[in-house]
XYZ file of C-alpha atoms in Angstrom:
292
model
C -38.598 -8.798 -46.974
C -37.477 -7.486 -43.614
C -36.418 -10.579 -42.777
C -34.341 -11.342 -45.413
C -32.777 -8.354 -45.580
C -31.802 -8.860 -41.901
C -30.027 -12.390 -42.419
C -28.234 -10.468 -45.443
C -26.992 -8.160 -43.169
C -26.004 -10.774 -40.727
C -24.051 -12.751 -43.211
C -22.363 -9.496 -44.254
C -21.579 -8.367 -40.864
C -20.209 -12.007 -40.131
C -18.111 -12.232 -43.328
C -16.460 -8.607 -42.794
C -15.887 -9.401 -38.659
C -14.143 -12.328 -39.748
C -12.208 -10.882 -42.737
C -10.867 -8.254 -40.379
C -9.989 -11.216 -37.639
C -7.781 -12.749 -40.458
C -6.146 -9.516 -41.337
C -5.471 -8.979 -37.613
C -7.739 -5.681 -37.451
C -8.589 -6.228 -34.045
C -10.419 -3.091 -33.312
C -12.551 -3.706 -36.404
C -13.042 -7.272 -35.580
C -13.776 -6.853 -31.880
C -16.325 -4.154 -33.005
C -18.470 -6.314 -35.439
C -18.277 -9.573 -33.627
C -19.697 -7.908 -30.180
C -22.684 -6.176 -32.335
C -23.329 -9.654 -34.006
C -23.346 -11.162 -30.520
C -25.752 -8.811 -29.138
C -28.439 -8.715 -31.983
C -28.417 -12.072 -31.470
C -27.438 -13.189 -28.068
C -29.463 -16.205 -28.429
C -27.915 -17.982 -31.461
C -25.903 -21.580 -31.077
C -22.940 -19.526 -32.119
C -23.229 -16.473 -29.673
C -20.857 -18.065 -27.375
C -17.861 -18.001 -30.282
C -18.614 -14.407 -31.102
C -18.324 -13.354 -27.653
C -15.300 -15.183 -26.962
C -13.705 -13.783 -30.192
C -14.607 -10.517 -29.396
C -13.314 -10.567 -26.283
C -9.712 -11.879 -27.485
C -9.486 -9.457 -29.566
C -9.828 -6.592 -27.273
C -7.297 -8.927 -25.096
C -4.986 -8.784 -28.024
C -5.547 -4.787 -27.882
C -4.522 -4.807 -24.248
C -8.320 -3.247 -23.719
C -8.682 -5.420 -20.545
C -11.708 -3.442 -19.441
C -13.452 -4.306 -22.727
C -11.689 -8.000 -22.575
C -13.419 -8.517 -18.990
C -16.889 -7.188 -19.895
C -17.310 -9.676 -22.955
C -15.296 -12.594 -21.384
C -17.788 -12.440 -19.233
C -20.494 -12.714 -21.720
C -18.073 -15.706 -23.115
C -18.054 -17.725 -20.021
C -21.702 -17.243 -19.127
C -21.974 -19.722 -22.109
C -19.582 -22.082 -22.070
C -19.345 -25.402 -20.101
C -17.918 -25.410 -16.863
C -15.474 -27.728 -15.569
C -14.308 -28.568 -19.392
C -11.135 -26.654 -19.820
C -12.382 -23.872 -22.166
C -10.649 -21.275 -22.844
C -13.594 -18.580 -22.418
C -12.923 -18.958 -18.488
C -9.278 -18.696 -19.043
C -9.311 -15.295 -20.716
C -11.896 -14.229 -18.649
C -9.496 -14.802 -15.356
C -6.797 -13.058 -16.939
C -9.057 -9.891 -17.631
C -11.049 -10.400 -14.078
C -7.408 -10.086 -12.287
C -6.336 -7.156 -14.423
C -9.053 -5.321 -13.368
C -8.917 -6.902 -9.496
C -12.369 -8.467 -9.555
C -11.326 -11.404 -7.423
C -14.630 -13.061 -7.083
C -15.176 -13.493 -10.567
C -11.505 -14.453 -11.186
C -11.894 -17.405 -8.643
C -14.841 -18.404 -10.210
C -13.173 -18.338 -13.879
C -10.449 -20.252 -12.567
C -12.880 -22.963 -10.955
C -14.899 -22.715 -14.221
C -11.845 -23.582 -16.452
C -11.591 -26.323 -14.134
C -8.363 -25.327 -11.674
C -8.462 -25.508 -7.447
C -7.895 -22.065 -6.107
C -7.977 -21.042 -2.647
C -11.031 -19.680 -1.063
C -10.996 -16.144 0.244
C -11.744 -12.660 -0.318
C -9.568 -10.111 -2.432
C -6.197 -10.857 -4.228
C -5.336 -14.874 -5.009
C -1.903 -15.646 -2.913
C -1.219 -18.869 -3.605
C 2.008 -21.197 -4.919
C 1.295 -22.513 -8.202
C 5.075 -23.748 -8.592
C 7.931 -22.090 -10.591
C 7.792 -21.090 -14.460
C 9.793 -19.017 -17.066
C 8.591 -15.528 -18.356
C 9.196 -13.454 -21.296
C 9.449 -10.113 -19.654
C 8.069 -7.231 -21.706
C 7.262 -9.779 -24.488
C 6.399 -7.236 -26.815
C 9.779 -6.596 -27.200
C 11.744 -8.443 -29.564
C 13.802 -10.975 -27.817
C 12.312 -10.173 -24.522
C 14.375 -11.633 -21.401
C 13.182 -15.040 -20.119
C 13.446 -15.090 -16.178
C 12.152 -17.613 -13.487
C 9.200 -16.352 -11.400
C 6.916 -17.689 -8.974
C 3.359 -18.270 -9.832
C 1.022 -16.872 -7.305
C -2.091 -17.472 -9.146
C -2.982 -18.670 -12.988
C -1.754 -15.646 -14.411
C 0.097 -13.867 -11.555
C 3.802 -14.211 -11.031
C 6.764 -12.730 -8.928
C 10.204 -12.652 -10.563
C 13.100 -14.434 -9.048
C 15.823 -13.069 -11.019
C 17.476 -10.056 -10.762
C 16.538 -8.970 -14.317
C 18.812 -6.970 -16.507
C 18.529 -3.249 -16.518
C 17.625 -3.215 -20.218
C 14.545 -5.541 -19.216
C 12.450 -2.665 -17.721
C 11.672 -5.073 -14.827
C 13.109 -5.773 -11.320
C 13.644 -8.337 -8.803
C 10.334 -9.065 -6.892
C 7.679 -7.441 -9.518
C 4.542 -9.057 -9.978
C 3.528 -9.803 -13.750
C 0.476 -10.593 -15.183
C 1.173 -13.438 -18.364
C -0.469 -15.146 -21.127
C -2.146 -18.780 -20.603
C -0.963 -20.068 -24.101
C 3.342 -21.314 -23.800
C 5.313 -19.380 -26.037
C 8.925 -21.690 -25.970
C 9.954 -24.255 -23.689
C 12.968 -24.485 -20.257
C 14.629 -28.200 -19.893
C 16.231 -28.055 -16.492
C 17.616 -31.104 -15.333
C 15.632 -33.364 -17.517
C 11.913 -31.526 -16.533
C 10.334 -29.362 -19.245
C 8.697 -25.942 -18.064
C 6.679 -23.736 -20.248
C 7.642 -20.353 -21.081
C 4.960 -17.456 -20.684
C 4.927 -14.126 -21.964
C 4.505 -11.230 -19.832
C 1.283 -9.225 -20.317
C 1.679 -6.167 -18.431
C 3.236 -5.186 -14.862
C 0.628 -6.163 -12.076
C 3.337 -4.588 -8.834
C 6.163 -2.880 -9.400
C 8.917 -3.411 -6.645
C 10.977 -0.639 -4.943
C 13.920 -2.124 -5.130
C 16.515 -0.674 -7.696
C 18.780 -2.707 -10.057
C 22.538 -1.983 -9.471
C 25.432 -3.249 -11.103
C 28.702 -3.885 -9.416
C 32.191 -5.741 -11.103
C 33.190 -8.574 -8.885
C 36.510 -10.894 -9.082
C 36.074 -13.963 -7.439
C 36.140 -17.962 -7.401
C 32.959 -19.532 -8.094
C 32.174 -20.163 -4.638
C 32.622 -16.734 -3.558
C 29.851 -15.659 -6.224
C 27.352 -18.068 -5.037
C 28.477 -16.935 -1.439
C 27.750 -13.251 -2.550
C 24.213 -14.188 -3.828
C 23.360 -16.226 -0.661
C 24.419 -12.836 1.380
C 21.953 -11.106 -0.560
C 19.299 -13.456 -0.126
C 19.412 -13.736 3.850
C 18.539 -10.111 3.624
C 15.919 -10.185 1.415
C 17.606 -8.781 -1.691
C 19.208 -10.856 -4.454
C 22.047 -10.940 -6.718
C 22.627 -12.189 -10.023
C 25.918 -12.646 -11.607
C 26.192 -12.188 -15.700
C 27.565 -15.697 -15.698
C 24.495 -17.111 -14.760
C 22.568 -15.279 -17.900
C 22.486 -17.207 -20.951
C 22.172 -14.849 -23.936
C 19.876 -16.341 -27.204
C 18.334 -15.316 -29.997
C 14.766 -14.475 -30.426
C 13.785 -17.298 -32.644
C 15.326 -19.889 -30.244
C 14.205 -18.542 -27.221
C 10.686 -19.119 -28.441
C 11.784 -23.130 -29.084
C 12.983 -25.623 -26.460
C 16.156 -24.111 -24.716
C 18.312 -26.660 -22.298
C 19.792 -24.885 -19.393
C 21.699 -26.040 -16.639
C 20.398 -25.383 -12.605
C 23.692 -23.772 -11.935
C 26.072 -22.784 -14.324
C 27.939 -19.701 -12.578
C 31.491 -19.533 -12.951
C 34.435 -17.628 -11.458
C 36.465 -15.015 -12.494
C 35.506 -11.223 -13.387
C 32.250 -10.528 -14.270
C 29.508 -8.261 -13.886
C 26.778 -8.844 -10.999
C 23.118 -7.472 -11.047
C 21.648 -6.552 -7.732
C 18.579 -5.727 -6.288
C 18.816 -3.993 -3.316
C 18.480 -0.494 -1.604
C 21.342 1.785 -3.125
C 22.898 2.980 0.416
C 23.164 -0.814 1.634
C 25.189 -2.117 -1.289
C 28.629 -0.958 -0.148
C 28.357 -2.475 3.141
C 27.296 -5.800 1.729
C 29.856 -5.966 -0.594
C 32.745 -5.023 2.147
C 31.008 -7.857 4.042
C 31.547 -10.081 1.672
C 34.952 -9.317 0.615
C 36.381 -9.170 4.270
C 35.499 -13.210 4.444
C 38.128 -13.938 1.808
C 40.140 -10.754 1.162
C 42.832 -12.569 -0.754
C 40.467 -13.557 -3.623
C 37.625 -11.458 -3.527
C 37.519 -7.848 -4.984
C 34.353 -5.442 -6.059
C 33.790 -2.381 -7.710
C 31.763 0.623 -6.435
C 27.688 0.210 -8.188
C 26.467 1.878 -11.105
C 22.641 1.804 -10.787
C 20.118 0.776 -13.927
């Protein structure tokens, strides 16, 4: 009688857990699935329960718990077969900065990551990232991936984005849209959180110049380790379209009067702008910056 009641209780627990899952009630789903997995750790479906429980806490941005339960899920997953249990563990381990576990998770998934201790620093290419993805219509910028889940922002985001040039963000592994540039398609990944902030504030200047002058301004700031992003290089699209396939030109900067967002120490901007203007004063002008 007692065994039968236990089985009946388990069926009810399983049903309630996945009803909560379907309703996106992640706190309840995560708690009940963890309870079920701990009650039956050797069950053939235990790995699925651990994975779903960890995923529920990922949705909640409860990274400590996602890491704890993700380790259990990955321990029951097949290595080298691109099992998502390893990817989600890699994200959580990165966020809690357990770099040994992160390296092992990426390798368990089937990726090659550099040996070493501490933070993973490599070059996994460039990719578009949707900043502050929880906000409707999050801004998409280009970033260089330092590992499978961290990327450093290469553009100068608009002040409204809440992000800065050079910041490192953690991004999700599931693509959410595409960008096509010069015939090549790149997946867009949503930011999960800010991993490392930038000390460079974003300021705005208004310039009037020819297109080659605008490019020269960006190059000048780049030479000093800073950045300048003209508004003509920003493509404004709706949130719905942003999550689809968007074709972009590699360089669609134009001349004329426009706002330029610059990432640089505020006290250095006037001298840089004057140096730029002085090279062609007959066609270049600018106004004092406003800090974003």
